[in-house]
Short mmCIF file of C-alpha atoms in Angstrom, two decimals:
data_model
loop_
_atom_site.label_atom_id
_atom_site.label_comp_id
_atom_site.label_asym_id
_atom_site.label_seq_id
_atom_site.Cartn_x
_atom_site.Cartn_y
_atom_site.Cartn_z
CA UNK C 1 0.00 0.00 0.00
CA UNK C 2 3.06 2.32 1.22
CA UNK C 3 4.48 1.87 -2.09
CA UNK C 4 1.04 2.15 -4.13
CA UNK C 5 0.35 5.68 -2.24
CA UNK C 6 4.23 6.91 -3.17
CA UNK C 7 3.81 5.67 -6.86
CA UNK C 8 0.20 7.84 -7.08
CA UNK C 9 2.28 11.22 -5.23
CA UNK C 10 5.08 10.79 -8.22
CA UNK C 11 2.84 10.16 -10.87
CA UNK C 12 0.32 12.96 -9.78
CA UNK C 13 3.48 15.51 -9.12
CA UNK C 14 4.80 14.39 -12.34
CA UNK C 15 1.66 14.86 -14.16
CA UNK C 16 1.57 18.67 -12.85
CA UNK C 17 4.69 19.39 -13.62
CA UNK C 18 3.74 18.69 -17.48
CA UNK C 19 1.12 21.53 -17.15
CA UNK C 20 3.36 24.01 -15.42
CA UNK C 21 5.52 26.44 -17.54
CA UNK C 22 8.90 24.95 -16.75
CA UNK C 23 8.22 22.16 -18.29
CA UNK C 24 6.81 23.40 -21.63
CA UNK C 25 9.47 26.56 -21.95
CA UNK C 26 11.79 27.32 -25.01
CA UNK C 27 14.83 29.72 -25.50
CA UNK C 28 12.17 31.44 -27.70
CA UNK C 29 10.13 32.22 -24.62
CA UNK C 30 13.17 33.45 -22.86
CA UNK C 31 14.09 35.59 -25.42
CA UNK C 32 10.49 37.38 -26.15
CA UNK C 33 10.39 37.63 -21.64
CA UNK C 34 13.62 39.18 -22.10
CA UNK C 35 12.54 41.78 -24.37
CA UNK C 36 9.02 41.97 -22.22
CA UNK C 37 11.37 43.41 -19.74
CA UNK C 38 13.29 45.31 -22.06
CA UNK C 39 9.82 47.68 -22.08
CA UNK C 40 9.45 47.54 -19.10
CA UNK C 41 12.54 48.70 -18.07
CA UNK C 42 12.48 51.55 -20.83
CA UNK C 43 8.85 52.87 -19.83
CA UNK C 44 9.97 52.87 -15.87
CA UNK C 45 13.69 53.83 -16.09
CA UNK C 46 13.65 55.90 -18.77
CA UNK C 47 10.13 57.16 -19.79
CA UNK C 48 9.68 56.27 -23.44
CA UNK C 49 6.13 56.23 -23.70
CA UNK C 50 5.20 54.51 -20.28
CA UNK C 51 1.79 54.65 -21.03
CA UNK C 52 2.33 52.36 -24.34
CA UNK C 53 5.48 50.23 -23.13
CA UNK C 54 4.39 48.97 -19.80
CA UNK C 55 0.70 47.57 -21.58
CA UNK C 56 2.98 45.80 -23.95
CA UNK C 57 6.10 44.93 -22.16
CA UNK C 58 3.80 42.73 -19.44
CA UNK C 59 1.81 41.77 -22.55
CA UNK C 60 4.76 39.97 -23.90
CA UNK C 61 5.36 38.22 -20.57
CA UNK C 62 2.00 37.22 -20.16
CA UNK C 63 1.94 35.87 -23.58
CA UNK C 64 5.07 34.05 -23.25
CA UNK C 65 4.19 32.42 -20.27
CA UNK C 66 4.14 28.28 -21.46
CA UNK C 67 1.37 26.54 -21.09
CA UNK C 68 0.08 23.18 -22.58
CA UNK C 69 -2.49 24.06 -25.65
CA UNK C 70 -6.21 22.67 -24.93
CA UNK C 71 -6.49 24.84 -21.26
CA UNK C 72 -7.92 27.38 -23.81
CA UNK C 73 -6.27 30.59 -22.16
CA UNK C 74 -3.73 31.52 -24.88
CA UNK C 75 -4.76 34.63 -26.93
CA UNK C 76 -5.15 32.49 -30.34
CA UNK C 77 -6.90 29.79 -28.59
CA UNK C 78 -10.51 30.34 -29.32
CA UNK C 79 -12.79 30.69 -26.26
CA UNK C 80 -10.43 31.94 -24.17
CA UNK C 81 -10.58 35.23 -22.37
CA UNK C 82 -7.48 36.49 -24.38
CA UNK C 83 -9.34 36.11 -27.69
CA UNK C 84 -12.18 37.55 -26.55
CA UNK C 85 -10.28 40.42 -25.85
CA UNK C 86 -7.69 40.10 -28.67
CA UNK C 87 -10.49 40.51 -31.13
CA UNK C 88 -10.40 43.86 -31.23
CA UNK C 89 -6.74 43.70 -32.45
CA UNK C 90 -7.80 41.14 -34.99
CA UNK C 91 -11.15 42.61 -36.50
CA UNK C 92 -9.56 46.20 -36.01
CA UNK C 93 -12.02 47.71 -33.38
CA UNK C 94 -9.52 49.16 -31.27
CA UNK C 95 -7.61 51.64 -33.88
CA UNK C 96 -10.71 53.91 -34.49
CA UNK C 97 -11.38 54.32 -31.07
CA UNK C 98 -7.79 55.52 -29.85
CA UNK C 99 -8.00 57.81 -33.21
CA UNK C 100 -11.57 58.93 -31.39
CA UNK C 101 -9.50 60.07 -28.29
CA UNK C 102 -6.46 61.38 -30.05
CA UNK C 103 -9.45 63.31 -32.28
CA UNK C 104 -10.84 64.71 -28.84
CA UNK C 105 -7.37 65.70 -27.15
CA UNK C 106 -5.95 67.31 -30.69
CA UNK C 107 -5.42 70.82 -31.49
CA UNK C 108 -5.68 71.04 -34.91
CA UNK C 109 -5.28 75.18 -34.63
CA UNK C 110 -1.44 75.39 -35.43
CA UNK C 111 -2.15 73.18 -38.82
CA UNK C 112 -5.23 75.86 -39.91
CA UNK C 113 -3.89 78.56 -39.00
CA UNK C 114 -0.79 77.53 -41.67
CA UNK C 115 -2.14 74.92 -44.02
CA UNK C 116 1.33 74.57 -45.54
CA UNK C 117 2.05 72.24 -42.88
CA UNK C 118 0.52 69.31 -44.45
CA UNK C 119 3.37 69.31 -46.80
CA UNK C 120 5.34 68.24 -44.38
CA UNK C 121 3.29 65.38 -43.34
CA UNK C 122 2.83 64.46 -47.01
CA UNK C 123 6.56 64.50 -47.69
CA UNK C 124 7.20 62.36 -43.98
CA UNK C 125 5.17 59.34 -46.01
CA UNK C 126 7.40 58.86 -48.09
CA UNK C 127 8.61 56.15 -45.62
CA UNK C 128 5.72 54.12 -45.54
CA UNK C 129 6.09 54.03 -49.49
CA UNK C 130 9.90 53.59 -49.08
CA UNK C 131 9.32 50.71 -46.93
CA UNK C 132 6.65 49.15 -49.39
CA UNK C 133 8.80 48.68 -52.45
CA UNK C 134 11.57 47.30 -49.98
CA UNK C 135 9.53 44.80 -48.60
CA UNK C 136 8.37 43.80 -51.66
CA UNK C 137 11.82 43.58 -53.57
CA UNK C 138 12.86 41.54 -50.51
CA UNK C 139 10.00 38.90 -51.30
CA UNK C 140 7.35 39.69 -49.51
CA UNK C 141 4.12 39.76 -51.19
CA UNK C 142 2.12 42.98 -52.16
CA UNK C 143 -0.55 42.82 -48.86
CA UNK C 144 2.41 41.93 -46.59
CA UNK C 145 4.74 44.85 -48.01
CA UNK C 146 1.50 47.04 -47.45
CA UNK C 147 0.73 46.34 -44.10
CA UNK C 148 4.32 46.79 -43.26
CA UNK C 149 5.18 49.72 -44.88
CA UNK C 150 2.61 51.78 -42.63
CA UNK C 151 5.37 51.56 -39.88
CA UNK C 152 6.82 54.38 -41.43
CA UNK C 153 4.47 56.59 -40.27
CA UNK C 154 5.37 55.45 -36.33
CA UNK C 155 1.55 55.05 -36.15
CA UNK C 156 0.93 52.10 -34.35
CA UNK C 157 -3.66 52.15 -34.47
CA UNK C 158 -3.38 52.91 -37.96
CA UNK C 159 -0.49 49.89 -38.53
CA UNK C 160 -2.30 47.20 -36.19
CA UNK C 161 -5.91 48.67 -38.31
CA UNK C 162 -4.39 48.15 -41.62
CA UNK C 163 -1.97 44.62 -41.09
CA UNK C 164 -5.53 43.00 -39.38
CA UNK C 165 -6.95 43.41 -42.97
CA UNK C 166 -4.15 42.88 -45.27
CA UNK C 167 -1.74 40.35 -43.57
CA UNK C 168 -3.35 39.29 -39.79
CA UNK C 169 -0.31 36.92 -39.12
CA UNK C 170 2.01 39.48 -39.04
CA UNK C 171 0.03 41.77 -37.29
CA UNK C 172 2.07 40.83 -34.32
CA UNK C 173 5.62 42.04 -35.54
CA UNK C 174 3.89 45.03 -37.49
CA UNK C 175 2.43 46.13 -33.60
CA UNK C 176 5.19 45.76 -31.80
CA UNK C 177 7.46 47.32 -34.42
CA UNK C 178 5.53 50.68 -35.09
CA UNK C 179 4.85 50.94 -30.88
CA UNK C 180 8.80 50.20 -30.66
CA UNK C 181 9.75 53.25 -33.00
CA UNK C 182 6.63 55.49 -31.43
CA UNK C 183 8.39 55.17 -27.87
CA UNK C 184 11.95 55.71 -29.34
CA UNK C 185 10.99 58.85 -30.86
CA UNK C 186 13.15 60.66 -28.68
CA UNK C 187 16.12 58.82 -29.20
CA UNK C 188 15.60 58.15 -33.39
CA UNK C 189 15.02 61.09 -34.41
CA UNK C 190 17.32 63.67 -32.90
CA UNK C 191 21.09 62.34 -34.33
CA UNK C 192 19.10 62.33 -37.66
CA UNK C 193 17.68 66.09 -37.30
CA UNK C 194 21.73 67.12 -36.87
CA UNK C 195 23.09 65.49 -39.38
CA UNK C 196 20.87 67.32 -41.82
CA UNK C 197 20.42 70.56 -40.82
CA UNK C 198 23.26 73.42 -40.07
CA UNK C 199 23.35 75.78 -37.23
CA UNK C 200 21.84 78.43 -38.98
CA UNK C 201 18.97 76.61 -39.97
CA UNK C 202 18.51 75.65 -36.44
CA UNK C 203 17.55 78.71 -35.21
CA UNK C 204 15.50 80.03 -37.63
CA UNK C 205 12.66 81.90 -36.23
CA UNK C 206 9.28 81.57 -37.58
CA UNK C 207 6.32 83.87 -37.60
CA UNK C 208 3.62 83.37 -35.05
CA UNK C 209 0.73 81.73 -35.64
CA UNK C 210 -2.25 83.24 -36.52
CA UNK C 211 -5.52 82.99 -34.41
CA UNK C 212 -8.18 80.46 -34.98
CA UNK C 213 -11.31 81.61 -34.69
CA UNK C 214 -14.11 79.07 -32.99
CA UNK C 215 -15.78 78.66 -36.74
CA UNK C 216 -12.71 77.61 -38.12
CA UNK C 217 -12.19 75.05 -35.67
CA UNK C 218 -15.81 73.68 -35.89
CA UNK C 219 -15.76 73.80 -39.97
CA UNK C 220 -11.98 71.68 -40.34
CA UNK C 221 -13.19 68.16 -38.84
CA UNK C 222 -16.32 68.48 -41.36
CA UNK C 223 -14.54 69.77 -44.09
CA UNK C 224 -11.44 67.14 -43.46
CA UNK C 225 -13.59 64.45 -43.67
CA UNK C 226 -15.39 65.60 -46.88
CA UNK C 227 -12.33 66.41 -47.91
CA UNK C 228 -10.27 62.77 -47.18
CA UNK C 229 -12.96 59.91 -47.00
CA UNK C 230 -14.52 61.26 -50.02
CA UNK C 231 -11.86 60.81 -51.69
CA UNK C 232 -10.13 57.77 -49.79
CA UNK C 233 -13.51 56.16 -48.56
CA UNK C 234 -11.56 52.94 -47.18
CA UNK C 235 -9.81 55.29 -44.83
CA UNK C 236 -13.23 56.26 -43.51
CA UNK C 237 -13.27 53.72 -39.93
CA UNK C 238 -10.07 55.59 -38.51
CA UNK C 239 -10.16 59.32 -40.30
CA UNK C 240 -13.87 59.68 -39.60
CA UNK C 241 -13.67 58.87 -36.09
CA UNK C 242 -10.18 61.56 -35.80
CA UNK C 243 -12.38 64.38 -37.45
CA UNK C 244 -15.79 63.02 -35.09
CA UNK C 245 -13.72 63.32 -32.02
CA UNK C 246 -12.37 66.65 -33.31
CA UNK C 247 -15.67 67.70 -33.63
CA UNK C 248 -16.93 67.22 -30.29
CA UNK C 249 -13.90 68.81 -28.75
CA UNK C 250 -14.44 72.03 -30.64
CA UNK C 251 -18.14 72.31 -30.85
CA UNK C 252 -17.97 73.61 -26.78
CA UNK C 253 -21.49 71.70 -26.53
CA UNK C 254 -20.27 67.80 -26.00
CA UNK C 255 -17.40 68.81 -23.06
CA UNK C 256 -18.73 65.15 -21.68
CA UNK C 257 -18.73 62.80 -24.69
CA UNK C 258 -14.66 64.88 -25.48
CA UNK C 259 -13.55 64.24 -21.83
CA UNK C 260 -14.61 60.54 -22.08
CA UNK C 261 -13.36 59.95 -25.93
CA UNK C 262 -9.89 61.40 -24.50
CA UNK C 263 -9.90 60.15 -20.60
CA UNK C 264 -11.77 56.73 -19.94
CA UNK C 265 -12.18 55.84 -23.38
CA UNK C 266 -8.78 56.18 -24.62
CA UNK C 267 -6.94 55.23 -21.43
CA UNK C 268 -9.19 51.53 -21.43
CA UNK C 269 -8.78 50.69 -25.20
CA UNK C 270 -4.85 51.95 -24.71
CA UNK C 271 -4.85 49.33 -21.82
CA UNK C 272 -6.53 46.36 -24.00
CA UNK C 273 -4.94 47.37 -27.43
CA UNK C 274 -1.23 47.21 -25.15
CA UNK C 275 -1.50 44.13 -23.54
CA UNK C 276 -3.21 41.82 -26.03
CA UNK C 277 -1.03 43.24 -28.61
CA UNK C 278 1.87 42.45 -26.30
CA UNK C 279 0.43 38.62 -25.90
CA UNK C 280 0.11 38.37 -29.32
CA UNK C 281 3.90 37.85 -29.45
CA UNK C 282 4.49 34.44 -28.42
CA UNK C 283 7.60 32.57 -28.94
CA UNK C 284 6.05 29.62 -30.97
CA UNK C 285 4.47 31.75 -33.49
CA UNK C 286 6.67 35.17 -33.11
CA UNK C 287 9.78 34.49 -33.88
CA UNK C 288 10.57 34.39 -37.05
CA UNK C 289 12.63 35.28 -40.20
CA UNK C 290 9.94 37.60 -41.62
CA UNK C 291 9.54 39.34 -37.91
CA UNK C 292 12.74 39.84 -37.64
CA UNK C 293 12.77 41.38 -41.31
CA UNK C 294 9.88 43.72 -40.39
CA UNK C 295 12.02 44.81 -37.51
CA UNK C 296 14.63 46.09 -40.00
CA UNK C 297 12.35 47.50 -42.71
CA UNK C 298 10.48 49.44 -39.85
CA UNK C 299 13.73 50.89 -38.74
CA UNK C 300 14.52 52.14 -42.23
CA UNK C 301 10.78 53.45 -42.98
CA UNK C 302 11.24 55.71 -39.74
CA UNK C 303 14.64 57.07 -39.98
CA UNK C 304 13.31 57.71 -44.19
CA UNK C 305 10.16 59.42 -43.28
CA UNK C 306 12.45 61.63 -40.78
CA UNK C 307 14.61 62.43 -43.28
CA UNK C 308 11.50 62.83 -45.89
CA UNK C 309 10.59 65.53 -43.25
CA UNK C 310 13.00 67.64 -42.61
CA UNK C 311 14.75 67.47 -46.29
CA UNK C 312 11.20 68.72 -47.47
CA UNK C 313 11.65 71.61 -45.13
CA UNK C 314 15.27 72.83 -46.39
CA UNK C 315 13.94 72.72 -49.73
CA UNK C 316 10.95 74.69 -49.37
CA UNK C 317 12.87 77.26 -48.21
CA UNK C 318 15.08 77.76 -51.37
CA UNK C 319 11.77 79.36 -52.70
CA UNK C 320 10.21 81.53 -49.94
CA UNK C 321 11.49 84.95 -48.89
CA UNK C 322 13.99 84.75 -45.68
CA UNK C 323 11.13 85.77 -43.44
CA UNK C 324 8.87 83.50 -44.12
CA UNK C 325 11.55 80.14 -43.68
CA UNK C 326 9.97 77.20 -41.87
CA UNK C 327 12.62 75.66 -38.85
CA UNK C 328 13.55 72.50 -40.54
CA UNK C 329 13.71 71.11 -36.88
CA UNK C 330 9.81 70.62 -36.84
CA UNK C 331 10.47 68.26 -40.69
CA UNK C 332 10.80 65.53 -38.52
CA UNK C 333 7.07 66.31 -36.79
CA UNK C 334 5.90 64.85 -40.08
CA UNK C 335 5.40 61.39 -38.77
CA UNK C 336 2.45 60.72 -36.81
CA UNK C 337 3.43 60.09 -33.07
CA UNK C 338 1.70 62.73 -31.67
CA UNK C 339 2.37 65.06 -29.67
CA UNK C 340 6.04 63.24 -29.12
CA UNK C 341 7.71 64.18 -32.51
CA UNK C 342 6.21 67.25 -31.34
CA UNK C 343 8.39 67.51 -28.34
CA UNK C 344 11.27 66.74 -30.04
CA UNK C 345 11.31 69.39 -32.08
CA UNK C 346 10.77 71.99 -29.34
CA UNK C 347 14.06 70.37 -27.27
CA UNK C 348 16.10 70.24 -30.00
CA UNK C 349 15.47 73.70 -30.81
CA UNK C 350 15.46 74.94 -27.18
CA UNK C 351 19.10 73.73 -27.63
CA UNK C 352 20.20 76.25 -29.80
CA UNK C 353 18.12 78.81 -29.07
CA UNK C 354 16.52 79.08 -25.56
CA UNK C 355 13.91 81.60 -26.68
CA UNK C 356 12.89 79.71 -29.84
CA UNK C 357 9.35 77.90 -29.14
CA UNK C 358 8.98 75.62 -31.67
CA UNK C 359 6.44 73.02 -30.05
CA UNK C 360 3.27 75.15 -31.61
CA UNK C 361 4.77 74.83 -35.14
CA UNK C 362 5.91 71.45 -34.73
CA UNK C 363 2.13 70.53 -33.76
CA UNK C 364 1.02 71.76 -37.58
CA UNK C 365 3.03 68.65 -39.40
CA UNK C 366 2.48 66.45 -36.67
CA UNK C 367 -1.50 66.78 -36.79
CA UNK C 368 -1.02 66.67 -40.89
CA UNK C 369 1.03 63.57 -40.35
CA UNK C 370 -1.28 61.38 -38.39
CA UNK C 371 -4.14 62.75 -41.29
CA UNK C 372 -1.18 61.48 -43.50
CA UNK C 373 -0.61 58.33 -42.18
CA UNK C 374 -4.59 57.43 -42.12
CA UNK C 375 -4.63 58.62 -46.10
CA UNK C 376 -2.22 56.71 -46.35
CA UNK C 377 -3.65 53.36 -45.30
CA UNK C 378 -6.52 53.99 -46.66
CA UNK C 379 -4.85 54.28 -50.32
CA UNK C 380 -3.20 50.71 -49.55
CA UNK C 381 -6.06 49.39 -48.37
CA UNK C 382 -8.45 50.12 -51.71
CA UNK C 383 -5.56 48.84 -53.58
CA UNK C 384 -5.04 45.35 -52.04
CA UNK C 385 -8.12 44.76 -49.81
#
């Protein structure tokens, strides 16, 4: 019987240990927890975009936590609580309700008041097309290089909306990629923003805005979405709900439905959108040649839609009169991480010139380049969907 009752404790212990993560663990899993932590530490330590990094960074480790497949609590398993909640990921819910918040918490003033802005977030695409025809002349096919080639925009709603209709497997890599160059904003873009501009050019002072008037700011969400989904309609899911959210920000009659779209709203989907996107990434189905090729490509989309940016800038001003030059240190606001290419552009030109506000001029291409990016998907999207 003694024997009988010890044989039953090691088989039982035995059995559990099968279902417990040590025993189903690969280097893969260390590897993905190690970069988990990676943005974790990065959010906490050094503050790259806390608010995105620490959603995703425990995302990863939940997500490459082993388990045995059947318990139905992975996020591709379906009927688990991670689907549920990955589904908006997958079907693309998420993305047009954080570009309802970022709508609602937006000034679009500093782009009306100078429309010539958007050329500057029209020239920062040109990494998102840069990054298409690489991806494609490195063998991926035309939906993949699509959905990848948004990265360049360092919009990650508008990459995770686009990749979950064009290529869903790599949705994954194409997330964590754009969020990845989003939070390193700060460190990206500034070496790039030196090596192209002189000191001169630096401090160049521009004029001050004009004032907006309250009409003005009521007429540009209805007139920008007449003006884009009309003629991008496919764009319509994340542009509409940017211009909607506008809209009840500036009307001064929806306070309520603004502070929810950019508090609670925002700050839950953020939350979801983070960590199932961060779960998404496990070892087994992760890591991979083509994920580690995205990597790369969305590295050389961002540093090329920089440099679209702020070599736009210096050539625009070989045609304007000397008081009416544009700072090339805002060119690189052109992508669409808003406010934080923003920023950048104010500290780097706070370096030069302590008296030289640039953050209001900055926020004209960065508002034009998170329309941009949206256009942008949108053109992709009629063309492959």
């Amino acid at each position: 019987m003694e024997t009988s009752f010890f044989e039953f404790i090691g088989e039982s212990v035995s059995q559990f240990f099968t279902y417990t993560a040590y025993a189903n663990f690969t280097i893969g899993h260390l590897v993905m927890i190690g970069f988990g932590l990676l943005f974790i530490y990065l959010a906490v330590a050094k503050e790259y975009e806390p608010m995105l990094l620490i959603p995703i960074g425990f995302g990863i480790l939940i997500g490459n936590t082993p388990f045995v497949d059947g318990l139905k609590i992975g996020v591709y398993e379906s009927g688990s609580v991670l689907n549920y909640l990955y589904f908006g990921v997958s079907q693309g819910v998420y993305p047009p309700l954080i570009f309802l918040g970022i709508g609602a918490m937006t000034d679009f003033s500093a782009l009306i008041s100078n429309p010539k802005m958007v050329l500057i977030g029209a020239a920062a695409q040109i990494g998102i097309f840069g990054a298409y025809a690489t991806a494609l002349a490195l063998g991926f096919s035309p939906n993949e290089a699509g959905a990848i080639g948004i990265i360049g925009g360092a919009d990650g709603p508008t990459a995770i909306f686009l990749s979950s209709k064009l290529a869903p497997d790599l949705m994954g890599a194409i997330a964590i990629s754009a969020y990845s160059y989003m939070a390193l904003v700060p460190v990206i873009q500034p070496p790039i923003m030196r090596a192209l501009t002189t000191p001169e050019e630096r401090v160049i002072r521009m004029k001050t805005p004009r004032k907006v008037s309250k009409r003005e700011r009521v007429l540009f969400p209805i007139i920008g979405l007449l003006m884009t989904c009309w003629l991008v309609p496919s764009g319509l899911p994340l542009l509409g709900m940017l211009f909607f959210g506008n809209l009840l920000k500036e009307s001064g009659v929806t306070k309520r439905l603004a502070d929810t779209a950019k508090g609670p709203l925002i700050d839950i989907v953020t939350i979801l959108i983070g960590v199932t996107v961060g779960a998404s990434t496990q070892a087994t189905t992760f890591l991979t040649i083509k994920s580690i090729g995205i990597f790369a490509l969305g590295a050389g989309s961002f540093v090329l839609a920089t440099t679209g940016g702020v070599l736009f800038v210096k050539f625009y001003n070989l045609f304007v009169k000397k008081e009416n030059r544009i700072n090339p240190l805002i060119g690189n606001a052109g992508v669409s991480a808003v406010p934080d290419s923003a920023r950048v552009s104010q500290v780097e030109g706070l370096k030069y010139d302590k008296t030289n506000y640039l953050l209001m001029h900055a926020m004209g291409p960065n508002v034009a380049g998170v329309i941009g990016s949206a256009v942008a998907a949108g053109i992709i999207l009629s063309f492959f969907s």
